[in-house]
């Protein structure tokens, strides 16, 4: 193998080449003057890159960029006026009249105060004078930019947005009414007008959009949209509970009513919409129109994901309405409503606005509208809210007491028949079908049909139960009304703060605890009779229900309106009292037993239509069973 030797000549050559390269680099380095020139060039290129292109500037139709031009126009700069006209076309005239760009105008009555901005011409603040939040602060439905109201249209080959343009205000009176006109002018006699008219003592105000002399300015062949967006402010103690009843509702195609989902994100494209309500539990922001909007894209976004973090807003609503111009331009007569979600107030407008309230569907809503609401309204007119709930409960229980009497009578009869029912089970223990047939015969003779005298009366109470379940959380008359330890009957009562428990909450409410105890006592009193029917096929496990119902009340209603828990507590106390009266003073177990014996000795009672059908079905099932065995 050839031995490798160190080559000194090669090493010297590499060193010389490296030295030459270093020297050349030294000669080519830039001077300080060249470095400074390059730095300035780089900064200039960066600034040019950050500036918008000419095309982008042309697409932005915002008067904010033209404020300096307006000021220049007022000093007589003709070049600035020409530039402004290039941006806004004919509506540059309105800009030159309104150099006080951020001014606002207040239109108000004794209960409502609205602030309207020159910029955009829409309501930027809506204050309800007679109502406050849980902290005592005034109720604002609109404030600090949570609302936008924009008319988008094409004029002289430009797409304009009224929220970027400046209107000329004029506040006047028409009798007792206050009238505010906001005009976006193209000339002294050519303008787009928003008109607001507010009457004393009203939450509803007249609102219209009209145009005059703009036939050659506004391009009516292009779509025109009215875009309304609002983020609902929190007003109650629990934002999650308030958000549960915060929902977008609307009327379309004449007299149809619908709503968007209260959770997550939802949207709907509807035709012929006549009103929409951005409902915030106890308060509403509404837009109504005499001429239904041809098409409206409605959106709702739930903003409450974490009650500890999302504490300001409940939902974000949106409605993009397609407008239909007439031959003379725009002419829409509308109304706006900023006020309580109160059934009595909404019903008085006779425009189906009460459908915006969650009173239940079908018979449940009818019971609320024609029984519960009028009765409670009458009682709360001269009684404190808590006492009114108790009196309302007493009246309802008295009306339903015959139903309860039927239930208890059926339970007592089943208790008397238990020995005979046990004999039937023992005698036909290998034949379940025969047990059912004989049981039905015995019950029919004794008049103790559980379905007729037990289940059906119980079912009759469900519509009332559900109607009240929907009434109390939405009853405006309960808002901020106190009773005993409950500060607000429209929200949960709190006797202690605790660390957060899933499904239960971070507080302890006393009324649900009392209601749970009352339910448990009631279940204990009735379990003896109900357990007699427990073993029959299809009957629920009464012992399980005895513990489930109070537990459900304790956990689920801890975060519900204390007025609702007060109702259930009072209702169960009265039920217990009625049962004791029926048991001790009305029904006599010995007399009922003697009557059953007498009925059994008589000619067998003719079966009802339903019982005959059940008998036939059981016989057919028994026959099919026998055939299978063969």
Coordinates of C-alpha atoms in Angstrom, one line a residue:
X1 CA 0.0 0.0 0.0
X2 CA 1.3 3.5 -0.9
X3 CA 2.0 5.6 2.2
X4 CA 0.3 9.0 2.5
X5 CA 2.8 11.9 3.1
X6 CA 2.2 15.5 4.2
X7 CA 2.4 17.9 1.2
X8 CA 3.7 21.3 2.4
X9 CA 3.4 22.9 -1.0
X10 CA -0.3 22.2 -1.1
X11 CA -0.8 23.8 2.3
X12 CA 1.0 27.0 1.3
X13 CA -1.1 27.2 -1.9
X14 CA -4.4 27.0 0.0
X15 CA -3.3 29.7 2.5
X16 CA -2.4 32.1 -0.3
X17 CA -5.7 31.6 -2.1
X18 CA -7.6 32.3 1.2
X19 CA -5.6 35.5 1.8
X20 CA -6.4 36.8 -1.7
X21 CA -10.1 36.1 -1.2
X22 CA -10.2 38.0 2.1
X23 CA -8.4 41.0 0.6
X24 CA -10.9 41.1 -2.4
X25 CA -13.9 41.1 0.0
X26 CA -12.3 43.9 2.0
X27 CA -11.9 46.0 -1.1
X28 CA -15.6 45.5 -2.1
X29 CA -17.3 46.4 1.2
X30 CA -19.7 49.4 1.0
X31 CA -18.8 52.8 2.3
X32 CA -20.8 54.4 5.2
X33 CA -22.5 56.7 2.7
X34 CA -23.6 53.7 0.6
X35 CA -25.0 51.9 3.6
X36 CA -27.1 55.0 4.6
X37 CA -28.4 55.4 1.1
X38 CA -29.5 51.7 0.9
X39 CA -31.3 52.1 4.3
X40 CA -33.3 55.0 3.1
X41 CA -34.2 53.2 -0.1
X42 CA -35.5 50.2 2.0
X43 CA -37.6 52.4 4.2
X44 CA -39.1 54.1 1.2
X45 CA -40.1 50.8 -0.4
X46 CA -41.7 49.6 2.9
X47 CA -43.8 52.8 3.1
X48 CA -44.9 52.4 -0.5
X49 CA -45.9 48.8 0.1
X50 CA -48.1 49.7 3.1
X51 CA -50.1 52.4 1.2
X52 CA -53.3 51.1 -0.6
X53 CA -53.3 50.8 -4.3
X54 CA -55.2 53.2 -6.4
X55 CA -57.8 50.5 -7.3
X56 CA -58.4 49.7 -3.6
X57 CA -58.8 53.4 -2.7
X58 CA -61.4 53.8 -5.5
X59 CA -63.4 50.8 -4.1
X60 CA -63.6 52.3 -0.5
X61 CA -66.6 54.6 -0.4
X62 CA -66.2 56.0 3.1
X63 CA -66.7 59.6 4.0
X64 CA -64.2 59.2 6.9
X65 CA -61.5 59.5 4.3
X66 CA -63.1 62.6 2.9
X67 CA -63.3 64.6 6.2
X68 CA -60.2 66.6 5.3
X69 CA -61.6 67.2 1.8
X70 CA -64.8 68.6 3.3
X71 CA -62.8 71.0 5.5
X72 CA -60.9 72.0 2.4
X73 CA -64.2 72.6 0.5
X74 CA -65.4 74.9 3.2
X75 CA -62.3 77.0 2.7
X76 CA -63.1 77.3 -1.0
X77 CA -60.8 74.6 -2.3
X78 CA -62.5 73.7 -5.7
X79 CA -60.0 70.9 -6.3
X80 CA -61.0 69.2 -3.0
X81 CA -64.7 69.5 -4.0
X82 CA -64.0 67.9 -7.3
X83 CA -62.2 65.0 -5.5
X84 CA -65.1 64.6 -3.1
X85 CA -67.6 64.4 -6.0
X86 CA -65.5 61.7 -7.5
X87 CA -65.8 59.7 -4.3
X88 CA -69.5 60.2 -3.6
X89 CA -71.1 61.5 -6.7
X90 CA -74.2 63.6 -6.1
X91 CA -74.1 62.7 -2.3
X92 CA -71.0 64.8 -2.0
X93 CA -73.4 67.7 -1.5
X94 CA -74.6 66.2 1.7
X95 CA -71.1 65.9 2.9
X96 CA -70.3 69.5 2.4
X97 CA -73.4 70.4 4.6
X98 CA -72.4 68.3 7.5
X99 CA -68.9 69.1 8.5
X100 CA -69.9 68.4 12.2
X101 CA -69.6 64.7 11.3
X102 CA -70.0 63.1 14.7
X103 CA -73.0 65.0 16.0
X104 CA -76.1 63.2 17.4
X105 CA -79.7 64.2 18.0
X106 CA -81.9 62.9 20.9
X107 CA -85.6 62.1 20.4
X108 CA -87.4 61.1 23.6
X109 CA -90.6 60.8 25.5
X110 CA -91.4 60.0 29.2
X111 CA -90.3 56.4 29.0
X112 CA -87.9 56.1 26.0
X113 CA -84.8 58.0 24.9
X114 CA -83.2 57.5 21.5
X115 CA -80.0 59.0 20.3
X116 CA -79.6 59.2 16.5
X117 CA -76.2 59.8 14.8
X118 CA -75.6 62.1 11.8
X119 CA -73.3 59.4 10.5
X120 CA -75.6 56.7 9.1
X121 CA -78.7 58.4 10.4
X122 CA -79.6 55.5 12.7
X123 CA -80.2 54.9 16.4
X124 CA -76.9 54.5 18.2
X125 CA -78.4 54.5 21.8
X126 CA -81.7 53.3 23.1
X127 CA -82.4 53.9 26.8
X128 CA -85.4 52.7 28.7
X129 CA -86.0 55.3 31.4
X130 CA -88.3 53.3 33.8
X131 CA -86.2 50.1 34.0
X132 CA -82.8 49.1 35.5
X133 CA -80.4 46.2 35.5
X134 CA -79.8 43.9 38.5
X135 CA -77.1 46.4 39.6
X136 CA -79.4 49.4 39.3
X137 CA -77.9 50.7 36.1
X138 CA -80.2 52.1 33.3
X139 CA -81.4 49.6 30.7
X140 CA -79.7 50.2 27.4
X141 CA -80.8 48.1 24.4
X142 CA -78.4 50.0 22.2
X143 CA -75.1 51.5 23.3
X144 CA -71.4 51.7 22.5
X145 CA -71.6 50.4 19.0
X146 CA -73.6 47.2 19.6
X147 CA -76.0 48.2 16.8
X148 CA -75.6 48.9 13.1
X149 CA -78.3 49.9 10.6
X150 CA -77.2 50.3 7.0
X151 CA -78.9 50.9 3.6
X152 CA -76.8 49.6 0.7
X153 CA -77.6 50.9 -2.8
X154 CA -76.1 51.7 -6.2
X155 CA -75.8 55.3 -7.2
X156 CA -74.0 56.5 -10.4
X157 CA -72.1 53.2 -10.7
X158 CA -71.0 53.4 -7.1
X159 CA -72.0 51.0 -4.3
X160 CA -72.8 53.3 -1.3
X161 CA -73.5 52.4 2.3
X162 CA -75.5 54.9 4.4
X163 CA -73.6 53.9 7.6
X164 CA -70.6 55.7 6.0
X165 CA -72.5 58.8 4.9
X166 CA -73.7 61.8 6.9
X167 CA -77.3 62.9 7.2
X168 CA -78.7 66.3 8.0
X169 CA -81.0 66.2 11.1
X170 CA -84.1 68.2 11.8
X171 CA -86.0 67.8 15.1
X172 CA -89.6 69.2 15.2
X173 CA -93.0 68.5 16.8
X174 CA -96.3 67.2 15.3
X175 CA -98.9 67.8 18.0
X176 CA -97.6 65.9 21.1
X177 CA -95.3 63.8 19.0
X178 CA -91.6 64.4 18.4
X179 CA -90.5 64.1 14.8
X180 CA -86.9 63.7 13.7
X181 CA -86.0 63.7 10.0
X182 CA -82.5 62.6 8.8
X183 CA -81.8 63.5 5.2
X184 CA -78.9 62.4 3.0
X185 CA -78.9 65.1 0.3
X186 CA -77.8 65.0 -3.3
X187 CA -79.2 68.6 -3.8
X188 CA -81.5 70.9 -1.8
X189 CA -84.6 69.0 -3.2
X190 CA -83.1 65.6 -3.8
X191 CA -82.5 63.4 -0.8
X192 CA -82.9 60.0 1.0
X193 CA -84.8 60.4 4.2
X194 CA -85.1 58.5 7.5
X195 CA -88.1 59.7 9.5
X196 CA -88.6 58.9 13.2
X197 CA -91.8 59.8 15.1
X198 CA -92.3 59.2 18.8
X199 CA -95.5 59.6 20.7
X200 CA -95.8 60.1 24.5
X201 CA -95.9 57.0 26.6
X202 CA -94.9 54.7 23.7
X203 CA -92.1 52.3 23.2
X204 CA -93.2 51.9 19.5
X205 CA -92.1 54.7 17.2
X206 CA -93.0 55.4 13.5
X207 CA -90.1 54.9 11.1
X208 CA -90.0 55.4 7.4
X209 CA -87.5 55.3 4.5
X210 CA -88.3 57.5 1.6
X211 CA -86.5 59.1 -1.3
X212 CA -87.2 62.3 -3.3
X213 CA -85.8 63.5 -6.6
X214 CA -83.2 60.7 -6.8
X215 CA -84.6 59.0 -10.0
X216 CA -81.5 59.8 -11.9
X217 CA -79.1 59.1 -9.0
X218 CA -80.1 55.8 -7.4
X219 CA -80.0 52.8 -9.7
X220 CA -83.2 51.0 -8.8
X221 CA -82.5 48.1 -11.2
X222 CA -79.7 47.0 -8.8
X223 CA -80.6 45.2 -5.5
X224 CA -81.0 47.4 -2.4
X225 CA -80.5 45.9 1.0
X226 CA -81.3 47.1 4.5
X227 CA -78.9 45.4 6.9
X228 CA -79.6 45.5 10.7
X229 CA -77.3 43.9 13.2
X230 CA -77.4 43.9 17.0
X231 CA -75.6 42.3 19.9
X232 CA -77.9 41.8 22.9
X233 CA -76.6 43.1 26.2
X234 CA -76.9 41.1 29.4
X235 CA -79.4 42.5 31.9
X236 CA -80.0 39.7 34.5
X237 CA -78.2 38.0 37.3
X238 CA -77.5 34.8 35.4
X239 CA -76.4 35.3 31.8
X240 CA -77.0 31.6 31.0
X241 CA -80.6 31.7 32.3
X242 CA -81.3 35.0 30.5
X243 CA -79.7 33.6 27.3
X244 CA -82.1 30.6 27.4
X245 CA -85.0 33.0 26.7
X246 CA -83.1 35.3 24.3
X247 CA -84.1 34.4 20.8
X248 CA -84.8 35.8 17.3
X249 CA -88.5 35.5 16.4
X250 CA -90.3 36.7 13.3
X251 CA -93.5 36.8 11.2
X252 CA -93.6 35.8 7.6
X253 CA -96.1 35.1 4.8
X254 CA -99.0 36.8 6.4
X255 CA -99.6 35.1 9.8
X256 CA -96.9 32.5 10.1
X257 CA -94.4 32.7 13.0
X258 CA -91.1 31.1 13.6
X259 CA -87.9 31.5 15.5
X260 CA -84.2 30.7 15.2
X261 CA -82.4 28.3 17.5
X262 CA -81.5 29.6 21.0
X263 CA -78.2 27.8 20.9
X264 CA -75.2 27.8 18.6
X265 CA -75.4 29.5 15.2
X266 CA -78.6 29.5 13.1
X267 CA -79.8 31.2 10.0
X268 CA -82.9 31.2 7.8
X269 CA -83.9 32.8 4.4
X270 CA -87.5 33.8 4.6
X271 CA -90.0 35.4 2.2
X272 CA -92.5 38.2 2.9
X273 CA -91.3 39.0 6.4
X274 CA -93.5 41.6 8.2
X275 CA -91.7 41.9 11.5
X276 CA -88.7 40.5 13.4
X277 CA -87.9 40.7 17.1
X278 CA -84.3 40.6 18.4
X279 CA -85.6 39.4 21.8
X280 CA -83.4 39.7 24.9
X281 CA -85.5 37.8 27.4
X282 CA -87.4 40.6 29.1
X283 CA -86.7 43.3 26.5
X284 CA -87.1 43.5 22.7
X285 CA -85.8 45.4 19.7
X286 CA -88.2 45.0 16.8
X287 CA -88.6 46.2 13.3
X288 CA -92.0 46.1 11.7
X289 CA -93.0 47.0 8.1
X290 CA -96.3 47.7 6.4
X291 CA -94.9 46.4 3.2
X292 CA -93.4 42.9 3.9
X293 CA -89.8 42.5 2.9
X294 CA -89.6 40.3 -0.2
X295 CA -86.6 38.4 1.2
X296 CA -84.8 38.4 4.5
X297 CA -81.7 36.5 5.6
X298 CA -81.9 36.1 9.4
X299 CA -79.0 35.1 11.5
X300 CA -78.4 34.3 15.2
X301 CA -75.1 33.5 17.0
X302 CA -74.9 32.4 20.6
X303 CA -72.2 34.5 22.3
X304 CA -72.3 32.7 25.7
X305 CA -69.9 29.7 25.8
X306 CA -68.6 30.1 29.3
X307 CA -70.7 32.1 31.9
X308 CA -67.5 33.0 33.7
X309 CA -65.9 34.6 30.6
X310 CA -68.7 35.7 28.3
X311 CA -70.4 38.2 30.7
X312 CA -71.5 41.2 28.5
X313 CA -73.4 40.0 25.5
X314 CA -76.0 37.1 25.0
X315 CA -76.5 36.8 21.2
X316 CA -75.6 38.5 18.0
X317 CA -78.5 39.0 15.6
X318 CA -78.6 40.0 12.0
X319 CA -81.3 40.6 9.4
X320 CA -80.4 41.5 5.7
X321 CA -83.6 42.7 4.0
X322 CA -84.1 43.0 0.3
X323 CA -86.0 46.2 -0.5
X324 CA -88.3 46.7 -3.5
X325 CA -88.1 50.2 -4.9
X326 CA -91.3 51.8 -6.4
X327 CA -91.4 53.8 -9.6
X328 CA -90.8 57.0 -7.7
X329 CA -88.0 55.5 -5.6
X330 CA -88.0 54.1 -2.1
X331 CA -91.1 54.3 0.1
X332 CA -91.3 52.1 3.1
X333 CA -93.5 52.8 6.1
X334 CA -92.2 50.9 9.2
X335 CA -92.1 50.9 13.0
X336 CA -89.4 50.3 15.5
X337 CA -90.0 49.0 19.0
X338 CA -87.5 49.3 21.9
X339 CA -89.1 48.2 25.2
X340 CA -90.2 45.4 27.5
X341 CA -91.2 41.9 26.3
X342 CA -94.5 42.3 28.1
X343 CA -97.5 40.4 26.8
X344 CA -99.9 43.1 27.7
X345 CA -97.9 45.8 25.9
X346 CA -97.3 43.7 22.8
X347 CA -100.9 42.5 22.6
X348 CA -102.2 46.1 22.5
X349 CA -100.6 46.8 19.2
X350 CA -102.8 44.2 17.5
X351 CA -100.0 43.0 15.1
X352 CA -99.5 39.5 16.5
X353 CA -96.5 40.7 18.4
X354 CA -97.5 38.5 21.4
X355 CA -96.3 35.6 19.2
X356 CA -92.8 36.7 19.9
X357 CA -93.2 35.5 23.5
X358 CA -92.4 31.9 24.5
X359 CA -95.8 31.1 26.0
X360 CA -96.0 27.5 24.7
X361 CA -97.6 26.1 21.6
X362 CA -101.2 24.9 21.0
X363 CA -103.3 24.5 24.1
X364 CA -100.5 25.5 26.4
X365 CA -100.2 28.9 24.8
X366 CA -104.0 29.3 24.9
X367 CA -104.2 28.6 28.6
X368 CA -101.5 31.2 29.2
X369 CA -103.1 33.8 27.0
X370 CA -106.7 33.5 28.1
X371 CA -106.4 32.2 31.7
X372 CA -103.1 32.5 33.4
X373 CA -102.0 36.0 32.2
X374 CA -105.3 37.8 32.7
X375 CA -105.8 36.1 36.1
X376 CA -102.3 36.9 37.3
X377 CA -102.5 40.4 35.9
X378 CA -105.7 41.0 37.9
X379 CA -104.1 39.6 41.1
X380 CA -100.8 41.5 40.8
X381 CA -102.8 44.7 40.3
X382 CA -103.5 44.9 44.0
X383 CA -101.3 42.2 45.6
X384 CA -97.5 41.9 45.9
X385 CA -96.1 39.6 43.3
X386 CA -95.2 36.8 45.7
X387 CA -98.7 36.8 47.3
X388 CA -100.3 37.0 43.8
X389 CA -98.4 33.7 42.9
X390 CA -99.7 32.0 46.1
X391 CA -103.3 33.1 45.5
X392 CA -103.1 32.1 41.8
X393 CA -101.8 28.7 42.9
X394 CA -104.7 28.3 45.4
X395 CA -107.3 29.2 42.7
X396 CA -105.8 26.7 40.2
X397 CA -105.7 23.9 42.8
X398 CA -109.3 24.5 43.8
X399 CA -110.4 24.3 40.1
X400 CA -108.4 21.1 39.7
X401 CA -109.5 19.6 43.0
X402 CA -112.3 17.4 41.4
X403 CA -109.6 15.9 39.3
X404 CA -107.5 15.1 42.3
X405 CA -110.5 13.7 44.1
X406 CA -111.0 11.2 41.2
X407 CA -107.3 10.2 41.4
X408 CA -107.4 9.6 45.2
X409 CA -110.7 7.7 44.9
X410 CA -109.1 5.4 42.3
X411 CA -106.1 4.9 44.5
X412 CA -108.3 3.9 47.5
X413 CA -110.3 1.5 45.4
X414 CA -107.1 -0.2 44.2
X415 CA -106.0 -0.5 47.8
X416 CA -109.3 -2.2 48.7
X417 CA -109.0 -4.6 45.7
X418 CA -105.4 -5.5 46.5
X419 CA -106.2 -8.9 48.3
X420 CA -108.4 -10.0 45.4
X421 CA -105.8 -8.9 42.8
X422 CA -103.2 -10.9 44.7
X423 CA -105.5 -13.9 44.5
X424 CA -105.8 -13.6 40.8
X425 CA -102.0 -13.3 40.4
X426 CA -101.6 -16.5 42.5
X427 CA -104.3 -18.4 40.7
X428 CA -103.1 -17.6 37.2
X429 CA -99.4 -17.1 37.9
X430 CA -98.4 -19.1 34.8
X431 CA -100.7 -17.2 32.5
X432 CA -100.0 -13.4 32.3
X433 CA -102.7 -12.9 29.7
X434 CA -105.3 -14.4 32.0
X435 CA -104.1 -12.2 34.9
X436 CA -104.7 -9.1 32.8
X437 CA -108.1 -10.2 31.7
X438 CA -109.3 -11.1 35.2
X439 CA -107.8 -7.9 36.6
X440 CA -109.7 -5.8 34.1
X441 CA -113.0 -7.6 34.9
X442 CA -112.6 -6.9 38.6
X443 CA -111.6 -3.3 38.1
X444 CA -114.6 -2.8 35.7
X445 CA -117.1 -4.2 38.2
X446 CA -115.6 -2.1 41.1
X447 CA -115.4 1.0 38.9
X448 CA -111.7 1.2 39.7
X449 CA -110.2 1.5 36.2
X450 CA -106.8 3.1 36.7
X451 CA -106.8 4.5 33.2
X452 CA -110.2 6.2 33.5
X453 CA -110.0 7.4 37.1
X454 CA -106.3 7.6 37.6
X455 CA -104.2 8.3 34.4
X456 CA -106.7 10.4 32.5
X457 CA -107.3 12.9 35.4
X458 CA -103.5 13.2 35.8
X459 CA -103.2 13.9 32.0
X460 CA -105.8 16.7 32.3
X461 CA -103.4 18.5 34.7
X462 CA -100.4 18.4 32.3
X463 CA -101.5 21.4 30.1
X464 CA -101.9 23.6 33.1
X465 CA -98.6 22.4 34.6
X466 CA -96.7 23.1 31.3
X467 CA -98.5 26.4 30.8
X468 CA -97.3 27.6 34.2
X469 CA -93.9 26.3 33.5
X470 CA -93.6 28.6 30.5
X471 CA -95.4 31.5 32.1
X472 CA -93.3 32.2 35.2
X473 CA -89.9 32.5 33.5
X474 CA -91.3 35.0 31.0
X475 CA -93.7 37.0 33.2
X476 CA -92.5 40.6 33.0
X477 CA -94.6 41.5 36.0
X478 CA -92.2 39.3 38.2
X479 CA -89.1 41.1 37.1
X480 CA -87.2 42.6 40.1
X481 CA -90.2 41.9 42.4
X482 CA -89.0 40.6 45.7
X483 CA -90.7 38.1 48.1
X484 CA -89.3 36.9 51.5
X485 CA -85.6 36.1 50.8
X486 CA -85.9 36.2 47.0
X487 CA -84.7 39.5 45.6
X488 CA -86.1 38.9 42.1
X489 CA -88.9 36.4 41.4
X490 CA -87.9 36.3 37.7
X491 CA -84.5 34.9 38.7
X492 CA -83.2 32.3 41.1
X493 CA -83.0 33.0 44.9
X494 CA -79.7 32.6 46.6
X495 CA -79.1 31.8 50.3
X496 CA -75.5 30.7 49.9
X497 CA -72.7 30.8 47.4
X498 CA -70.8 27.6 46.8
X499 CA -68.0 26.3 44.5
X500 CA -69.5 25.4 41.1
X501 CA -71.1 22.0 40.9
X502 CA -71.9 20.6 37.4
X503 CA -75.7 20.7 36.6
X504 CA -76.4 22.4 39.9
X505 CA -74.6 25.7 39.8
X506 CA -72.5 27.9 42.2
X507 CA -75.3 28.8 44.6
X508 CA -78.0 27.2 46.8
X509 CA -81.6 28.3 46.1
X510 CA -84.1 27.7 49.0
X511 CA -87.4 27.6 47.2
X512 CA -86.4 24.5 45.1
X513 CA -85.3 22.8 48.3
X514 CA -88.7 23.5 49.9
X515 CA -90.5 22.4 46.8
X516 CA -88.5 19.1 46.7
X517 CA -89.4 18.4 50.3
X518 CA -93.1 19.0 49.6
X519 CA -93.0 16.7 46.6
X520 CA -91.3 14.0 48.6
X521 CA -93.9 14.2 51.3
X522 CA -96.7 14.0 48.7
X523 CA -95.1 11.0 47.1
X524 CA -94.8 9.3 50.5
X525 CA -98.5 9.8 51.2
X526 CA -99.6 8.4 47.8
X527 CA -97.0 5.6 47.5
X528 CA -99.0 3.2 49.6
X529 CA -101.9 3.3 47.1
X530 CA -99.7 3.5 44.0
X531 CA -97.6 0.6 44.9
X532 CA -100.7 -1.6 44.7
X533 CA -100.6 -1.2 40.9
X534 CA -96.8 -1.3 40.6
X535 CA -96.6 -4.9 39.5
X536 CA -99.1 -4.5 36.7
X537 CA -97.5 -4.6 33.2
X538 CA -96.8 -1.1 31.8
X539 CA -97.1 0.7 35.2
X540 CA -94.0 2.8 36.3
X541 CA -91.9 1.9 39.2
X542 CA -93.5 4.2 41.8
X543 CA -90.7 3.8 44.4
X544 CA -88.2 5.0 41.8
X545 CA -90.4 8.0 40.9
X546 CA -90.7 8.9 44.6
X547 CA -87.0 9.7 44.8
X548 CA -86.5 10.9 41.2
X549 CA -89.1 13.7 41.2
X550 CA -87.8 15.6 44.3
X551 CA -84.2 15.1 43.0
X552 CA -85.1 16.5 39.6
X553 CA -86.8 19.5 41.3
X554 CA -83.8 20.1 43.6
X555 CA -81.2 20.1 40.8
X556 CA -83.0 21.4 37.7
X557 CA -84.8 24.3 39.3
X558 CA -81.9 25.6 41.3
X559 CA -81.1 28.0 38.4
X560 CA -84.8 28.7 37.4
X561 CA -87.0 31.6 38.3
X562 CA -87.8 31.6 42.0
X563 CA -91.4 32.5 41.2
X564 CA -91.7 29.1 39.5
X565 CA -90.2 27.2 42.5
X566 CA -92.5 29.2 44.8
X567 CA -95.5 28.0 42.7
X568 CA -94.5 24.3 42.9
X569 CA -93.8 24.6 46.6
X570 CA -97.2 26.2 47.3
X571 CA -98.9 23.8 44.8
X572 CA -97.6 20.7 46.6
X573 CA -98.5 22.0 50.0
X574 CA -102.1 22.6 48.9
X575 CA -102.2 19.2 47.2
X576 CA -101.1 17.6 50.5
X577 CA -103.8 19.5 52.3
X578 CA -106.5 18.6 49.8
X579 CA -105.5 14.9 50.1
X580 CA -105.8 15.0 53.9
X581 CA -109.2 16.6 53.6
X582 CA -110.4 14.1 51.1
X583 CA -109.0 11.2 53.1
X584 CA -110.3 12.3 56.5
X585 CA -113.5 14.1 55.8
X586 CA -114.8 13.1 52.4
X587 CA -114.0 9.5 51.6
X588 CA -114.8 6.6 53.9
X589 CA -112.8 3.5 53.1
X590 CA -115.4 1.1 54.7
X591 CA -118.3 2.7 52.7
X592 CA -116.3 2.4 49.5
X593 CA -115.6 -1.2 50.3
X594 CA -119.2 -2.0 51.0
X595 CA -120.2 -0.3 47.7
X596 CA -117.7 -2.4 45.7
X597 CA -119.1 -5.6 47.3
X598 CA -122.6 -4.5 46.4
X599 CA -121.6 -3.8 42.8
X600 CA -120.0 -7.2 42.5
X601 CA -123.2 -8.9 43.6
X602 CA -125.3 -7.2 40.9
X603 CA -125.5 -8.0 37.2
X604 CA -122.0 -7.5 35.7
X605 CA -121.5 -4.0 34.5
X606 CA -121.4 -3.6 30.7
X607 CA -118.0 -3.1 29.4
X608 CA -117.1 0.2 27.8
X609 CA -116.1 0.5 24.2
X610 CA -112.4 0.8 25.0
X611 CA -112.5 -2.1 27.5
X612 CA -114.2 -4.3 24.9
X613 CA -111.5 -3.4 22.4
X614 CA -108.7 -4.2 24.9
X615 CA -110.4 -7.5 25.8
X616 CA -110.6 -8.5 22.1
X617 CA -106.9 -7.6 21.6
X618 CA -105.8 -9.7 24.6
X619 CA -107.9 -12.7 23.4
X620 CA -106.4 -12.5 19.9
X621 CA -102.9 -12.3 21.4
X622 CA -103.7 -15.3 23.6
X623 CA -105.0 -17.3 20.6
X624 CA -101.9 -16.5 18.5
X625 CA -99.7 -17.6 21.4
X626 CA -101.5 -20.9 21.6
X627 CA -101.1 -21.5 17.8
X628 CA -97.4 -20.9 18.1
X629 CA -97.0 -23.5 20.8
X630 CA -98.8 -26.0 18.6

